[in-house]
mmCIF file of C-alpha atoms in Angstrom:
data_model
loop_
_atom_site.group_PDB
_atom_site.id
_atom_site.type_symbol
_atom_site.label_atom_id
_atom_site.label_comp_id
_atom_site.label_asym_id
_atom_site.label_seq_id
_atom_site.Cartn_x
_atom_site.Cartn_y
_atom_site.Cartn_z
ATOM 1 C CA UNK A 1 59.259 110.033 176.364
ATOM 2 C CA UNK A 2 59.879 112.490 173.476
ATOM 3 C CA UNK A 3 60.649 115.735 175.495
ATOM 4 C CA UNK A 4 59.316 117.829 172.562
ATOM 5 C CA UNK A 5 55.867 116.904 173.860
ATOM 6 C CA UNK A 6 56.084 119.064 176.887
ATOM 7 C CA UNK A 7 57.842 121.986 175.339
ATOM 8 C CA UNK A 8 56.691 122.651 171.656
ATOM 9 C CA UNK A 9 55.187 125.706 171.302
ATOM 10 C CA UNK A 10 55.130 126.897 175.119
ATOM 11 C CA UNK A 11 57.259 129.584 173.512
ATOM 12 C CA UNK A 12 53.563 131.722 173.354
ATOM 13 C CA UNK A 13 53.459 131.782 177.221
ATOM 14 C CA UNK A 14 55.635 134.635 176.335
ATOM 15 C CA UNK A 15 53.499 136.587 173.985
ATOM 16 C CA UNK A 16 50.535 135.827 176.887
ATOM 17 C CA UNK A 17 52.985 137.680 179.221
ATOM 18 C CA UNK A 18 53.872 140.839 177.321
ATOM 19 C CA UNK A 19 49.703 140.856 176.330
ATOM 20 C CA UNK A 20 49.450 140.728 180.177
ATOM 21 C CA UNK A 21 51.871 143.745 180.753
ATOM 22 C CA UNK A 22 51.022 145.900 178.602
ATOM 23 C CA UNK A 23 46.774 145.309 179.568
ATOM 24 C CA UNK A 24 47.937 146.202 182.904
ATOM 25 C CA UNK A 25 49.426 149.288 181.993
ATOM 26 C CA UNK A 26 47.061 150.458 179.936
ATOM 27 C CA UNK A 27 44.352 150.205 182.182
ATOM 28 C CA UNK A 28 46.017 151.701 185.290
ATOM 29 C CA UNK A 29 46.746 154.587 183.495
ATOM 30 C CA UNK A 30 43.815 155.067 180.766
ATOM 31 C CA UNK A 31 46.173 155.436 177.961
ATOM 32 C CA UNK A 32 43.193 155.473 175.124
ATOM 33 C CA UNK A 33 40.769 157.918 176.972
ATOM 34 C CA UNK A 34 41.996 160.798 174.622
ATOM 35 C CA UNK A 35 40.882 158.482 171.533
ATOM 36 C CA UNK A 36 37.916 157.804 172.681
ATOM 37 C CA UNK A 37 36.817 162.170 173.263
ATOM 38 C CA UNK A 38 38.570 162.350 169.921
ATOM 39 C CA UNK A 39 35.866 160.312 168.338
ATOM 40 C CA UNK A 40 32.995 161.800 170.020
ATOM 41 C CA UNK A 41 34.306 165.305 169.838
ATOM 42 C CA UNK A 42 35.050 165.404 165.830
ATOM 43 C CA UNK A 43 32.253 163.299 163.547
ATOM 44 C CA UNK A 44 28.998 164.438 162.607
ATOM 45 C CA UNK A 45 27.247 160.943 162.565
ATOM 46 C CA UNK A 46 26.105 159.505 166.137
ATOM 47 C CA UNK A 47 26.095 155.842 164.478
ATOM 48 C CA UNK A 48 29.528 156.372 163.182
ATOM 49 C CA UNK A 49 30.449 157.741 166.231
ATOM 50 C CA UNK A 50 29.265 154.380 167.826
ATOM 51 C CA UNK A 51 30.864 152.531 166.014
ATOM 52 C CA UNK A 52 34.160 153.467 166.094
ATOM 53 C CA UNK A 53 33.872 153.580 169.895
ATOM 54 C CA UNK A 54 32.500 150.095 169.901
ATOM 55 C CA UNK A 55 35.108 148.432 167.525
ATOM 56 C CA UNK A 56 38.106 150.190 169.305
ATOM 57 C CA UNK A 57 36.605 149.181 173.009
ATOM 58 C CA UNK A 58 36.453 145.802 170.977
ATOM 59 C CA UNK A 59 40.427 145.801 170.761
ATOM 60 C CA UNK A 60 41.569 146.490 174.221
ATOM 61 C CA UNK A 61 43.479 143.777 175.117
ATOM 62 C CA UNK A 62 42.312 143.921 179.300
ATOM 63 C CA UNK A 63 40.077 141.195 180.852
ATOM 64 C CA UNK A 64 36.596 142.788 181.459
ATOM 65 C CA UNK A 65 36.944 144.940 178.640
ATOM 66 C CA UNK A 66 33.159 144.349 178.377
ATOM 67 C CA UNK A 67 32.315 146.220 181.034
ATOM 68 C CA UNK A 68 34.914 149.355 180.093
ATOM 69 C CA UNK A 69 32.603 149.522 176.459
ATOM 70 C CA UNK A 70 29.794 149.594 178.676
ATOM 71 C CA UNK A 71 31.239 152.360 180.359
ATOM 72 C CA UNK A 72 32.037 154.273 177.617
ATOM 73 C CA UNK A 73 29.080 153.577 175.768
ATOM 74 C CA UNK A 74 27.049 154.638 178.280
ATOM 75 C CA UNK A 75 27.921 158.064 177.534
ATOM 76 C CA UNK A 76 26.497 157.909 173.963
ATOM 77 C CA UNK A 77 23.123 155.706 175.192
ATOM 78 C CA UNK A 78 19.489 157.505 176.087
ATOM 79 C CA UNK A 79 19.194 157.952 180.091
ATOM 80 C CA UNK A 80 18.100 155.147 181.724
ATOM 81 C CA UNK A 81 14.461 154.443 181.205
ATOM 82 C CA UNK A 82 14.699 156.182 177.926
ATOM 83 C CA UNK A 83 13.819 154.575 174.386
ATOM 84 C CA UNK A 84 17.057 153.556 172.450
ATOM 85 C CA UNK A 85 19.500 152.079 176.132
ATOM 86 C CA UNK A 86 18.332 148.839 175.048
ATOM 87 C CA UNK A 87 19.740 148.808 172.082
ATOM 88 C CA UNK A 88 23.202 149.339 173.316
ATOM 89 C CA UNK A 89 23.131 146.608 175.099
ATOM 90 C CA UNK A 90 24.021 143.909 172.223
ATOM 91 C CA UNK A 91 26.406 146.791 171.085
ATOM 92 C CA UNK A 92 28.378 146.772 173.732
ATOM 93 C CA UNK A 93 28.455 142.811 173.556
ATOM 94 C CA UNK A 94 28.957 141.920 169.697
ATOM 95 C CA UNK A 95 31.638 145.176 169.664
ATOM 96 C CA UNK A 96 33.749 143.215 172.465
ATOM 97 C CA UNK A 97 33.608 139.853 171.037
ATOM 98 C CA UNK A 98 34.590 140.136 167.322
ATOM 99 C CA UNK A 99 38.457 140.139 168.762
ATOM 100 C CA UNK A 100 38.479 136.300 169.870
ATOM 101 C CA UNK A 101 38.342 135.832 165.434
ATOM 102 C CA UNK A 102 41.108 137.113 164.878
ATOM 103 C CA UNK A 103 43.849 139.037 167.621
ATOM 104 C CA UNK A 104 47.173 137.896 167.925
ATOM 105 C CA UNK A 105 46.779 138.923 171.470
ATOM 106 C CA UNK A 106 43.581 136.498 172.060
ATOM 107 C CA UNK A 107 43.882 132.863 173.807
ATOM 108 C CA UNK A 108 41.633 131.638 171.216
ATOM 109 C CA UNK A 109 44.231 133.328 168.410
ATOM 110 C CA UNK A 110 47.157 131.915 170.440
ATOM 111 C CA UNK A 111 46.154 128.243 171.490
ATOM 112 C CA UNK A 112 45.388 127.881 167.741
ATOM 113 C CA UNK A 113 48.691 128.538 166.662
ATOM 114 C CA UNK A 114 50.375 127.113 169.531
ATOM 115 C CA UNK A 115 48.881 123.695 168.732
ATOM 116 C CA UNK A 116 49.312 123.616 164.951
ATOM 117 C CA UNK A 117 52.336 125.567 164.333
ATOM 118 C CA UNK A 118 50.661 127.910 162.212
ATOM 119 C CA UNK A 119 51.816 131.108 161.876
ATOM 120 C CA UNK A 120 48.987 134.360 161.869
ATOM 121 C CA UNK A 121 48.747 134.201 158.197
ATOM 122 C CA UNK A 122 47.835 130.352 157.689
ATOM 123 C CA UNK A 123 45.332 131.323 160.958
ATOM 124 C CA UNK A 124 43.556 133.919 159.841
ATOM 125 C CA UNK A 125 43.469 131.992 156.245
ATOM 126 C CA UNK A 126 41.419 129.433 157.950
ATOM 127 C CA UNK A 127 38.972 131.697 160.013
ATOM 128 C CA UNK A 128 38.908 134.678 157.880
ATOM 129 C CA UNK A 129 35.215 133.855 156.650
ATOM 130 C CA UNK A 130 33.962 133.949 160.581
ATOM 131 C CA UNK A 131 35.535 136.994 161.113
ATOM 132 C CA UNK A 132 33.428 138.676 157.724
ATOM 133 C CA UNK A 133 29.917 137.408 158.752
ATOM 134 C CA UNK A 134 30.410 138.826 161.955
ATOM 135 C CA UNK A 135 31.526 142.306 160.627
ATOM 136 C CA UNK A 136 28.629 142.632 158.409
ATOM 137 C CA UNK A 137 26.012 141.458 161.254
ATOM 138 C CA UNK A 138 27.220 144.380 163.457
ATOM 139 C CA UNK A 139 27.208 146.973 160.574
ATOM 140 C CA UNK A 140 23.745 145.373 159.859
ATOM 141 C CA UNK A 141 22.992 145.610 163.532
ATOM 142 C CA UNK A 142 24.193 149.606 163.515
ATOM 143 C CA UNK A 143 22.293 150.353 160.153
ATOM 144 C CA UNK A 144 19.486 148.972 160.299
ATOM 145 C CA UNK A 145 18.898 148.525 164.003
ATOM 146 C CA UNK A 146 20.354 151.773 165.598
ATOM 147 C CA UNK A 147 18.366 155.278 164.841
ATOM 148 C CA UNK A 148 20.837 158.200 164.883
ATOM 149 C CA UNK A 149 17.752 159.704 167.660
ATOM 150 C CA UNK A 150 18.910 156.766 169.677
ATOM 151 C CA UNK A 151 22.312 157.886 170.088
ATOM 152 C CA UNK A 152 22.481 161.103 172.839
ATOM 153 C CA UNK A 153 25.233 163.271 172.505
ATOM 154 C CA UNK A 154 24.082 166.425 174.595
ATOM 155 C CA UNK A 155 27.352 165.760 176.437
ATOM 156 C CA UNK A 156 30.358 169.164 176.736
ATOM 157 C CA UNK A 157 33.304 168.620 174.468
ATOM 158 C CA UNK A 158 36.287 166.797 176.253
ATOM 159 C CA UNK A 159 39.427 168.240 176.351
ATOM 160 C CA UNK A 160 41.764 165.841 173.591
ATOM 161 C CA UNK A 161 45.425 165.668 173.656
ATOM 162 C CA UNK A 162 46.358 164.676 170.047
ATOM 163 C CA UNK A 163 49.803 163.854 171.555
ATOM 164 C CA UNK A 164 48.603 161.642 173.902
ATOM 165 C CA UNK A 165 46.582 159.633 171.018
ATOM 166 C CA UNK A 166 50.035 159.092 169.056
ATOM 167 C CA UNK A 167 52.065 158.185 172.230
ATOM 168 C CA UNK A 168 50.048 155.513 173.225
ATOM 169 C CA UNK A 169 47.628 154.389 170.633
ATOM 170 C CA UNK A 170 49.510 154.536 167.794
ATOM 171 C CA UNK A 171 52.157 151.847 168.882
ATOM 172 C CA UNK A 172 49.913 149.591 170.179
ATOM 173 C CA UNK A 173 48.226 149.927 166.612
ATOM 174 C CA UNK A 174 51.436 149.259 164.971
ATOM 175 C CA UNK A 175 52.584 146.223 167.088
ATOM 176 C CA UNK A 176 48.965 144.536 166.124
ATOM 177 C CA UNK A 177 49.412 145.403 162.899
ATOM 178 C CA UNK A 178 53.421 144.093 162.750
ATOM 179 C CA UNK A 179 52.270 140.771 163.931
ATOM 180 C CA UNK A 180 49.365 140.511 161.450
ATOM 181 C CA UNK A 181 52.062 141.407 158.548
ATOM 182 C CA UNK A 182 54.501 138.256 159.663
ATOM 183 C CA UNK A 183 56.640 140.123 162.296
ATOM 184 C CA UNK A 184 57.609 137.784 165.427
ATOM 185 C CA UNK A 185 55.294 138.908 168.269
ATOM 186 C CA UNK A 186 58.291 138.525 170.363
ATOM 187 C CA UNK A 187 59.657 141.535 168.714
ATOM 188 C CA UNK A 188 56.618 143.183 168.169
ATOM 189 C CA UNK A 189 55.063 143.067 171.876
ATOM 190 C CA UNK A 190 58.195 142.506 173.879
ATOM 191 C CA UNK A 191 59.097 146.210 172.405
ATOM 192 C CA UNK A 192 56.089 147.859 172.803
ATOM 193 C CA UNK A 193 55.913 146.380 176.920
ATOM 194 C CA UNK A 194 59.313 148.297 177.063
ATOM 195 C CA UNK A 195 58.179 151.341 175.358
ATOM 196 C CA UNK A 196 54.634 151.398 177.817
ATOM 197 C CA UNK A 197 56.912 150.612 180.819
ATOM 198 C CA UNK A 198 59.036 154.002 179.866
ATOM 199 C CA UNK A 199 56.483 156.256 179.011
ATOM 200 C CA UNK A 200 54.284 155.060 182.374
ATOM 201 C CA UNK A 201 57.262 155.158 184.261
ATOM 202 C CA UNK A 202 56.614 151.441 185.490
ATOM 203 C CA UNK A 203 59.573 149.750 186.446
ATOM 204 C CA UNK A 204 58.711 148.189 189.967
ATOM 205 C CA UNK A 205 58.947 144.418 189.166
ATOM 206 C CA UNK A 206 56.131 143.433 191.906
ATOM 207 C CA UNK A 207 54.078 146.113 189.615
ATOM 208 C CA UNK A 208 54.661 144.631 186.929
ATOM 209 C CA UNK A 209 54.397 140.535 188.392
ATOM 210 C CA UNK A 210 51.041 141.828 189.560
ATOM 211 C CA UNK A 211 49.558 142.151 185.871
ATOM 212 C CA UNK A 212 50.380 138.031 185.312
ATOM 213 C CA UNK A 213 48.084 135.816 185.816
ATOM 214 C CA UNK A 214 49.850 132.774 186.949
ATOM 215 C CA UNK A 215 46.729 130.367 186.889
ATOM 216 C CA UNK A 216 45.883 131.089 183.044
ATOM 217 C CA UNK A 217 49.895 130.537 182.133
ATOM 218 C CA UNK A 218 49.547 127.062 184.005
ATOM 219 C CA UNK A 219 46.049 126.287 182.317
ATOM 220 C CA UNK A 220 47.176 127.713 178.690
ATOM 221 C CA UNK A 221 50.883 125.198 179.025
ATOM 222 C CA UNK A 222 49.098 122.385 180.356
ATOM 223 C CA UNK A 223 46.762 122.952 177.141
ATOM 224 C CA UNK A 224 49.556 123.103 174.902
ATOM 225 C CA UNK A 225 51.467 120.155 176.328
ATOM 226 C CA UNK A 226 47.819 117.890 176.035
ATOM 227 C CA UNK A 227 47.822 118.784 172.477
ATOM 228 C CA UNK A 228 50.697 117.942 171.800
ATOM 229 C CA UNK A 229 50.194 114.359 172.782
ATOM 230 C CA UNK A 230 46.476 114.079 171.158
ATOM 231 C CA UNK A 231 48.352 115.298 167.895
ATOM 232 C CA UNK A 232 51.216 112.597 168.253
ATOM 233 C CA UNK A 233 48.285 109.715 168.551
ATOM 234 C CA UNK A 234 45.507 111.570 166.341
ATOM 235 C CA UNK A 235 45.346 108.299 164.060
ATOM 236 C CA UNK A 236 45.626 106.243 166.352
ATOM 237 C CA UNK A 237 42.769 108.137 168.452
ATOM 238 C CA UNK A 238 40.854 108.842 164.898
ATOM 239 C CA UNK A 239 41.597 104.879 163.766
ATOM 240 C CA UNK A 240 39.932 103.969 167.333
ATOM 241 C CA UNK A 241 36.658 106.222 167.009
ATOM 242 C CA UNK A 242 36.285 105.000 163.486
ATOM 243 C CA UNK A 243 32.927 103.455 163.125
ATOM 244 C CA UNK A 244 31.849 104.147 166.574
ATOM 245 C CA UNK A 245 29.225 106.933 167.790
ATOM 246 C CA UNK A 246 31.982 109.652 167.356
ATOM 247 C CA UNK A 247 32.751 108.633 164.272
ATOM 248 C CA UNK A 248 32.857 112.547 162.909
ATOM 249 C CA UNK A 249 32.346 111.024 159.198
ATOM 250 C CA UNK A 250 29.165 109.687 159.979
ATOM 251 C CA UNK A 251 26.153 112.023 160.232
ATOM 252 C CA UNK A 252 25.246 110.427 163.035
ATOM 253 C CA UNK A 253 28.811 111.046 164.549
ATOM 254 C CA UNK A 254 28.920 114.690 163.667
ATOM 255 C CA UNK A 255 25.950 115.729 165.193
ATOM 256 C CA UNK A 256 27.584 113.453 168.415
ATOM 257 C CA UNK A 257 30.656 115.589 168.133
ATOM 258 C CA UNK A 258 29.307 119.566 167.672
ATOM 259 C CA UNK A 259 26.743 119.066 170.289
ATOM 260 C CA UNK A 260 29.309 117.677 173.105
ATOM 261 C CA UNK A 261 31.529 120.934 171.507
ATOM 262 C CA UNK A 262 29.128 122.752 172.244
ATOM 263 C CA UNK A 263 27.338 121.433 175.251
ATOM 264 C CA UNK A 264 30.904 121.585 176.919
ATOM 265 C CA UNK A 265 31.307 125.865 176.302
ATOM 266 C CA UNK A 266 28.185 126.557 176.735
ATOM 267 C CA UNK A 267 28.289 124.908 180.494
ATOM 268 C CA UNK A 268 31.916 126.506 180.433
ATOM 269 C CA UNK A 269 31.265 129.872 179.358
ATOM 270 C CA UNK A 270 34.947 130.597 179.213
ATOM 271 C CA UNK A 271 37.277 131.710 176.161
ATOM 272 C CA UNK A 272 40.046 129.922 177.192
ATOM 273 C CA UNK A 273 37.879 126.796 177.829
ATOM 274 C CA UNK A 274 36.423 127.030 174.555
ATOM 275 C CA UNK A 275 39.765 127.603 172.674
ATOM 276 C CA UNK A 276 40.859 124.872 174.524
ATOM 277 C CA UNK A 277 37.946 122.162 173.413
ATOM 278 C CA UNK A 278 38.394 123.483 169.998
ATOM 279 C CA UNK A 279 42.405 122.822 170.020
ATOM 280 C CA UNK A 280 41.621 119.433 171.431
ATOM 281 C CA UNK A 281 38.897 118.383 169.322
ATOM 282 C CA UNK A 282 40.561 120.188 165.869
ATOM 283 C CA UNK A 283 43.702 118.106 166.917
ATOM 284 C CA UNK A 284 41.638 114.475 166.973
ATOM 285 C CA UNK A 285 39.872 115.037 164.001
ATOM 286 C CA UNK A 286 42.075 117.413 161.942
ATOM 287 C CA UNK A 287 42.691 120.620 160.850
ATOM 288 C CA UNK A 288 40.108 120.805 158.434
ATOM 289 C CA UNK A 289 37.423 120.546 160.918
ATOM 290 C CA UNK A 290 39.316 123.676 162.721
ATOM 291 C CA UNK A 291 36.358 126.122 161.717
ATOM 292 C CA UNK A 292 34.178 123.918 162.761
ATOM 293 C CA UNK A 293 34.832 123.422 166.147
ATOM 294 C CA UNK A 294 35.736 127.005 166.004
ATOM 295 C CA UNK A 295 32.337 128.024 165.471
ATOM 296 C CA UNK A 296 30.135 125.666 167.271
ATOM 297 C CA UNK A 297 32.489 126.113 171.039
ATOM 298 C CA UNK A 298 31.594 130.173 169.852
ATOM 299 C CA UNK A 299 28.690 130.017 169.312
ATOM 300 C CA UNK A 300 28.089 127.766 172.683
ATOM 301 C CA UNK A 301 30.180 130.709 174.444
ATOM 302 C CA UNK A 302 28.647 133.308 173.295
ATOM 303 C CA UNK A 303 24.883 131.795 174.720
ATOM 304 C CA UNK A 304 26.119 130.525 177.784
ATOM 305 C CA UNK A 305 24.226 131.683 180.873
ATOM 306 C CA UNK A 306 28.307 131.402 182.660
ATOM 307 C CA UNK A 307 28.921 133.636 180.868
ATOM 308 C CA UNK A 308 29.275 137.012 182.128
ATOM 309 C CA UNK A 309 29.490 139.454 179.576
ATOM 310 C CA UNK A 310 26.443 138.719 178.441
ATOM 311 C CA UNK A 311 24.390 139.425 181.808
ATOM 312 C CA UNK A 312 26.872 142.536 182.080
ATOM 313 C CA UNK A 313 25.838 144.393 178.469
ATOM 314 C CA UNK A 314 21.951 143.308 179.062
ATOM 315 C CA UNK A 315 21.605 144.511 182.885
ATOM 316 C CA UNK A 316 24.134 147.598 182.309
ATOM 317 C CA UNK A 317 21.102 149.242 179.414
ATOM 318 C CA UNK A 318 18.223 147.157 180.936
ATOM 319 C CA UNK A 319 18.320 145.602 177.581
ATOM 320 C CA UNK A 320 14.921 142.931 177.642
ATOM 321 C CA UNK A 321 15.995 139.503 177.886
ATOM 322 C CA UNK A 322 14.264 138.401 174.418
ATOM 323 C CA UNK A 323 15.655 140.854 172.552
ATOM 324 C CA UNK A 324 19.117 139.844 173.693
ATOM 325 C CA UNK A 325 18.547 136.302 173.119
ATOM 326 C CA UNK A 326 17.467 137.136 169.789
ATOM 327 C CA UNK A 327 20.900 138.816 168.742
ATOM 328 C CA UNK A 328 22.880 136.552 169.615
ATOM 329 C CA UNK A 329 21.460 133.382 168.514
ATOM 330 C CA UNK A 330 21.562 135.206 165.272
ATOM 331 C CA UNK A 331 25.288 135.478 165.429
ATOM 332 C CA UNK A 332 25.517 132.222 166.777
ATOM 333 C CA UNK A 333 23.583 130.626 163.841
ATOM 334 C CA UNK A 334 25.335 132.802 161.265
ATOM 335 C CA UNK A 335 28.687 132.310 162.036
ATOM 336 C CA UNK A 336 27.764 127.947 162.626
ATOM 337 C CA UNK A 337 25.747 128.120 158.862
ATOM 338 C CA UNK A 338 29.162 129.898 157.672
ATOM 339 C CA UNK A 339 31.373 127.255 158.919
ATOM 340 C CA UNK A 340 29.684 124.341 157.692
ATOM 341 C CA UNK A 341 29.738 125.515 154.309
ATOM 342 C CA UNK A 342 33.313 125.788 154.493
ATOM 343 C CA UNK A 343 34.010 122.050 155.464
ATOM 344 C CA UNK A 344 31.360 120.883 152.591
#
C-alpha cells in the first residue's frame, strides 16, 4: 500500500492546532472586547455600527462564536418585546457564517485544500463568486432591511484601550491576512500562538492541551486519509457510476447527486460534516464540480433543523420562525443559482 495515502496533506492537523490555541486564548481572556466599544463608541451610523460588529464577530475563530455575536449584538438590538430584536436575529446568523467561504482558519477552507493540494489562492479562485453573493445579500439585508430606529444605542460609552486593540487584534489581522497573501500558515499561525501565549502569559501545557479538540483532529485525518484513496480510484469510481443513476452527466444523475449532498448536511447539520461530503463527493466527480457541492452541502447546512446556530440567533431576538426561514432560504437559493452558473 502506497504510504502517501495515509499521510498527504495531514500536515493541516497543524494549522487546526494553532487555530485551536489561539481560539482558546482569545476567548479566556476577551482579547477583542476593546474593538468591539471602539466601534460602538466612535461612528455616527447605528447600521454601520452593526455591521462592523457583525462582520468582525463573523471572524472569531472560537466554536460558538454564534452565540458571542448574539451577545454582543444584543447590546445594539431594541429590548426584548420591542419592534426591530427580530431583525437581529438573521444578523447575528448570516454575520457568523460568511467565514466558512473563505478563512484559512475554517474546516471547510482547510479540508478543501488538504484534499486537492491547492494552495489559498487557487481556493479562493474557485469559491470567490460564493463568497460575493453572500456579501451583497447581507449589505442588502442591512440596507434595505435594518432601520437606523431599529438599532438602540442609549447605552454609556465604554472605556477603550487603543493599546489593547493593536496588541491583540492587529496580529491576528495580519496572520489572516499573511496566509491569504501566500505566506505558509505554519509561519503565520504557529507565530502568532507564540506571541498570544506571551502576552496572556499562558504557558501551562495542560492549559494549553485543553483548547484541542482531539475528536475533530481524528475526524478531520481520517477525512483526509479517505480522500486520498477516493482521489487515487476517482476514474475508476467515475468509470463505474458511468451510465448508472449517479451518473453526474446525466440530468437525471445530477439531480441524484445534489439532493443526496444535500439531504446528507442537512440531516448532519455540521461544518465539518458538510466540508467533508463536499471533499468526498468533489474528489469522485472532480474539481470542477467543487462549487457545486460547495454550495448545495451549504446551503443544506445552513437550513438544517441540527443545526444549532440557527435556533440560537432566532430564540436569542424572538425572531418569528417565517421570517427566519425566509432569509435563509434566500441565501441558500442565491448562493446554489450562483454555483450552477459557474459549472455551465
Amino acid at each position: 500500500m502506497d504510504l502517501s495515502l495515509i499521510y498527504s496533506g495531514q500536515i493541516y492537523l497543524i494549522l487546526i492546532i494553532f487555530v485551536m490555541l489561539i481560539a482558546g486564548m482569545i476567548k479566556d481572556n476577551n482579547l477583542f472586547t476593546d474593538l468591539f466599544c471602539f466601534f460602538k463608541n466612535n461612528m455616527n451610523s447605528k447600521r454601520a455600527i452593526v455591521a462592523c460588529v457583525s462582520f468582525v464577530t463573523g471572524l472569531l475563530p472560537i466554536p460558538g462564536r454564534v452565540t458571542v455575536s448574539a451577545g454582543i449584538l444584543d447590546t445594539l438590538a431594541p429590548n426584548k418585546g420591542c419592534c426591530g430584536r427580530e431583525k437581529f436575529g438573521p444578523i447575528d446568523y448570516v454575520s457568523t457564517h460568511h467565514y466558512y467561504f473563505w478563512s484559512p482558519l475554517e474546516k471547510t477552507v482547510i479540508l478543501p485544500m488538504a484534499a486537492f493540494g491547492l494552495t489559498y489562492a487557487q481556493w479562493f479562485s474557485l469559491i470567490w463568486p460564493l463568497f460575493a453573493v453572500t456579501l451583497v445579500f447581507i449589505f442588502c439585508y442591512l440596507i434595505f432591511f435594518v432601520k437606523e430606529s431599529d438599532v438602540n444605542l442609549n447605552l454609556p460609552d465604554s472605556k477603550v484601550k487603543i493599546s489593547r486593540i493593536t496588541r491583540y487584534v492587529f496580529p491576528y489581522i495580519s496572520a489572516v491576512v499573511a496566509i491569504i497573501a501566500g505566506v505558509d500558515f505554519l509561519w503565520s499561525f504557529g507565530l502568532l500562538t507564540l506571541y498570544y501565549m506571551f502576552v496572556t502569559e499562558t504557558f501551562h501545557y495542560k492549559k494549553l492541551l485543553g483548547y484541542i479538540n482531539y475528536t475533530l483532529l481524528f475526524c478531520v485525518a481520517l477525512i483526509i486519509i479517505i480522500s486520498n484513496f477516493v482521489l487515487s480510484y476517482s476514474n475508476d469510481i467515475q468509470n463505474y457510476l458511468q451510465g448508472g443513476i449517479l451518473d453526474i452527466t446525466k440530468a437525471s444523475g445530477f439531480f441524484v447527486v445534489s439532493s443526496l449532498a444535500f439531504c446528507s448536511s442537512f440531516l448532519l447539520g455540521s461544518s465539518s460534516r458538510f466540508a467533508a461530503v463536499t471533499v468526498l463527493l468533489s474528489s469522485i466527480y472532480g474539481i470542477e464540480y467543487l462549487p457545486w457541492f460547495f454550495a448545495v452541502d451549504f446551503a443544506g447546512y445552513l437550513v438544517s433543523p441540527t443545526h444549532k446556530c440557527a435556533a440560537i440567533g432566532m430564540l436569542y431576538f424572538q425572531t418569528k420562525f417565517s421570517y427566519y426561514a425566509t432569509i435563509l432560504i434566500s441565501w441558500s437559493l442565491l448562493v446554489v443559482l450562483t454555483a450552477f452558473f459557474m459549472i455551465n
